[in-house]
Amino acid sequence: MAKQLGFHINSSVCANCKACQIACQDKNNLPTAIRWRRVVLYGGGNWVEKDGRWMPNGVFSYSVSFACMHCEKPLCVEACPTGAMVKRADGVVLVNQDQCVGCRYCEWACPYGAPHFNEAKGVMTKCNFCEDLLAQGQNPACVDACPMRAIEFGDIAELRAKYGTLAEIEPLPSAKITQPHAVVTPHRNAQASGKGTGKIMNLPEEL
Ligand code: SF4
Ligand code: SF4
C-alpha cells in the first residue's frame, strides 16, 4: 500500500505553549480567528475542605494539539457536493478553493472542526500538511515549532508500529467515526474518549 501520511501527537509531554498553533497561523498567514491547529486543555476534579485545609480531589489537566487528521474515512470529502475536498494518494486531505462554493458542508461533517471558513474569501480552508514544505523535503511548521517535540509526522503505518494505535482521548471524538491518520500518546491522566469527567478549560477566544 502507498505511504499514507499522518501525525503522532504526544499529549504526555505537551506543555500547552501553543507554539505549534502560532507557527501554523504564521506559516499559512491565517487571520487570528482561524486556527487550523488548536491546542485544547482538558481537565477536571475539584477541591474539598478537610480539617480546615483545602485538598485536591481528583484534579487533573492535560493538553492535546490537533489539526485535520487526514482521515482514512474523510467525512468532509463525502459531504462536499462539488468535489473540492479531496484525499490525495499520499493520504493528505486538501480543499481546492477554485472548486469550493462555500456551502460549509465539510465543516459540519467533520467531527474535529478542522475545516475553517474564510468569510472574506467565501471559501473553506484547512490544514494542508504544509504540502509546500513537504515537497521541499521539510517538516510541517507545527512539527518544527514544538519545543517539546510533541508532534511527529510520517507514514501512519510506521507511526502506529512505533507508538501504537490509540487515536482518541478526551476531548477528541471516537476514532471510529473517521478513522484518523493520527496516533496519540496519552498523558498519564488522559481520559477515554466519550467517557471523560472533565471539560475543555480553554477560554472561548482560545478555541
Ligand atoms: S479531520 Fe475532518 S477535515 Fe480532516 S480529513 Fe478528517 S473529516 Fe476531513
Ligand atoms: S508546541 Fe508542542 S508543547 Fe506547545 S502546545 Fe504545541 S504540541 Fe504542545
XYZ file of C-alpha atoms and ligand atoms in Angstrom:
223
model
C 0.000 0.000 0.000
C 1.203 3.518 -0.794
C 2.585 5.589 2.044
C -0.168 7.379 3.970
C 0.876 10.423 5.949
C -0.294 11.055 9.486
C 0.625 12.715 12.778
C 1.850 11.415 16.123
C 0.531 13.600 18.943
C 2.340 13.167 22.231
C -0.066 14.501 24.832
C 2.139 13.151 27.626
C 4.702 15.923 27.075
C 2.606 18.725 25.565
C 3.109 21.901 27.605
C 0.135 23.846 26.158
C 2.518 26.563 24.952
C 0.652 26.761 21.611
C 3.876 27.272 19.630
C 2.517 24.744 17.094
C -0.719 26.669 16.694
C 1.069 30.003 16.261
C 3.647 28.546 13.844
C 0.772 27.202 11.746
C -1.008 30.565 11.727
C 2.215 32.365 10.860
C 3.296 29.955 8.122
C -0.130 29.992 6.483
C -0.785 33.704 7.044
C -4.086 32.928 8.752
C -6.391 35.566 10.225
C -6.201 35.462 14.034
C -9.680 33.930 14.327
C -8.767 30.951 12.114
C -6.740 28.204 13.742
C -6.009 25.163 11.610
C -4.168 23.654 14.591
C -5.611 24.028 18.069
C -4.297 23.079 21.487
C -7.090 22.031 23.803
C -6.686 21.967 27.582
C -8.881 19.304 29.154
C -9.270 18.977 32.892
C -11.498 18.330 35.852
C -11.761 17.455 39.517
C -12.338 19.872 42.373
C -11.058 20.953 45.791
C -12.601 19.842 49.087
C -12.162 21.247 52.596
C -10.850 18.747 55.132
C -9.813 19.625 58.668
C -9.659 23.302 57.700
C -7.442 22.694 54.666
C -8.388 22.662 51.001
C -7.307 19.425 49.345
C -7.308 18.459 45.646
C -9.970 15.900 44.803
C -9.128 14.194 41.530
C -7.772 17.412 39.993
C -6.174 16.825 36.595
C -5.473 18.515 33.283
C -3.656 17.773 30.068
C -3.322 19.203 26.578
C -3.970 17.824 23.126
C -2.729 19.538 19.968
C -4.666 18.615 16.867
C -5.478 19.768 13.355
C -7.036 17.954 10.415
C -6.419 14.247 10.971
C -6.246 13.486 7.219
C -8.669 10.654 7.916
C -8.943 7.270 6.260
C -12.680 7.907 6.038
C -12.844 11.676 5.497
C -16.460 12.708 6.045
C -15.525 16.145 4.712
C -14.783 14.609 1.309
C -18.045 12.642 1.383
C -20.024 15.769 2.302
C -18.531 18.091 -0.325
C -21.019 18.482 -3.208
C -18.514 19.903 -5.709
C -15.524 17.597 -5.295
C -13.461 20.477 -3.898
C -12.405 18.421 -0.872
C -10.125 15.589 -1.961
C -7.886 12.948 -0.404
C -4.549 12.699 -2.174
C -2.813 9.387 -2.882
C -0.403 10.070 -0.004
C -3.343 10.493 2.384
C -3.270 14.287 2.636
C -6.764 15.816 2.520
C -6.885 19.127 0.660
C -9.506 21.685 -0.306
C -9.333 23.023 -3.857
C -10.515 26.577 -3.319
C -11.261 27.110 -7.029
C -13.974 24.445 -6.747
C -15.237 25.432 -3.262
C -18.640 27.165 -3.277
C -18.538 27.978 0.443
C -21.513 25.785 1.420
C -19.678 24.714 4.631
C -20.997 21.114 4.460
C -17.463 19.811 5.134
C -17.252 21.929 8.271
C -20.486 20.419 9.592
C -19.419 16.877 8.659
C -16.002 16.933 10.322
C -16.081 15.806 13.982
C -12.760 17.581 14.624
C -13.896 21.031 13.497
C -10.908 21.023 11.150
C -12.244 22.960 8.127
C -12.412 26.714 8.774
C -14.429 29.105 6.648
C -12.688 32.225 5.386
C -15.516 34.788 5.438
C -13.529 37.332 3.424
C -12.798 34.907 0.584
C -16.032 32.866 0.875
C -14.132 29.574 0.749
C -13.159 26.798 3.112
C -9.606 26.477 4.393
C -7.845 23.781 6.425
C -4.537 22.156 7.324
C -2.795 21.121 4.125
C 0.011 19.258 5.921
C 2.324 22.108 4.795
C 2.335 20.469 1.368
C 4.790 23.048 0.004
C 7.288 22.292 2.769
C 6.799 18.531 2.307
C 7.546 18.938 -1.419
C 10.876 20.523 -0.444
C 11.668 17.685 1.944
C 10.970 19.834 5.000
C 8.784 19.261 8.047
C 5.346 20.784 8.638
C 5.681 24.069 10.563
C 3.944 22.699 13.697
C 6.401 19.806 13.939
C 9.475 22.041 13.935
C 7.945 24.678 16.226
C 7.165 22.385 19.153
C 9.791 22.818 21.896
C 8.656 19.547 23.476
C 8.895 17.605 20.187
C 5.304 16.521 20.865
C 4.304 16.383 17.191
C 5.808 13.989 14.683
C 4.673 13.128 11.184
C 5.306 10.324 8.749
C 3.859 7.163 7.285
C 0.930 6.295 9.558
C 1.814 2.583 9.442
C 5.304 3.381 10.749
C 3.916 5.732 13.400
C 1.475 3.022 14.550
C 4.278 0.448 14.694
C 6.301 2.846 16.835
C 3.629 4.349 19.090
C 0.585 2.038 18.982
C -2.844 2.589 17.547
C -4.604 4.815 20.073
C -6.177 7.707 18.166
C -8.679 9.062 20.678
C -8.635 10.555 24.151
C -10.923 13.189 25.591
C -11.852 15.654 24.213
C -11.238 14.114 20.763
C -14.173 12.254 19.203
C -14.263 8.496 18.714
C -11.743 7.365 16.106
C -14.401 5.027 14.727
C -16.157 7.967 13.060
C -13.475 8.925 10.520
C -10.503 6.625 11.223
C -7.991 9.474 11.691
C -4.449 9.192 10.380
C -3.131 10.016 13.828
C -1.626 8.232 16.799
C -1.909 9.640 20.305
C 0.457 9.014 23.176
C -1.826 9.748 26.115
C -0.983 11.914 29.104
C -0.896 9.869 32.324
C -4.204 11.469 33.330
C -5.851 11.081 29.932
C -9.488 10.017 29.946
C -11.153 7.791 27.379
C -12.953 9.495 24.528
C -16.662 9.855 25.313
C -16.188 8.809 28.951
C -14.499 11.854 30.400
C -15.413 13.500 33.687
C -13.734 16.781 32.827
C -14.317 19.626 30.410
C -12.450 21.806 27.943
C -10.828 24.537 30.015
C -9.622 26.929 27.311
C -11.054 30.424 27.225
C -13.623 30.833 24.395
C -11.238 33.110 22.479
C -8.576 30.392 22.516
C -10.713 27.864 20.642
S -10.264 15.717 10.294
Fe -12.154 16.472 9.357
S -11.429 17.775 7.660
Fe -9.711 16.450 8.235
S -9.901 14.626 6.881
Fe -10.945 14.132 8.819
S -13.095 14.655 8.403
Fe -11.861 15.704 6.831
S 4.147 23.365 20.533
Fe 4.237 21.294 21.381
S 4.155 21.607 23.589
Fe 3.496 23.523 22.671
S 1.276 23.330 22.600
Fe 2.037 22.570 20.616
S 2.267 20.368 20.912
Fe 2.063 21.256 22.949
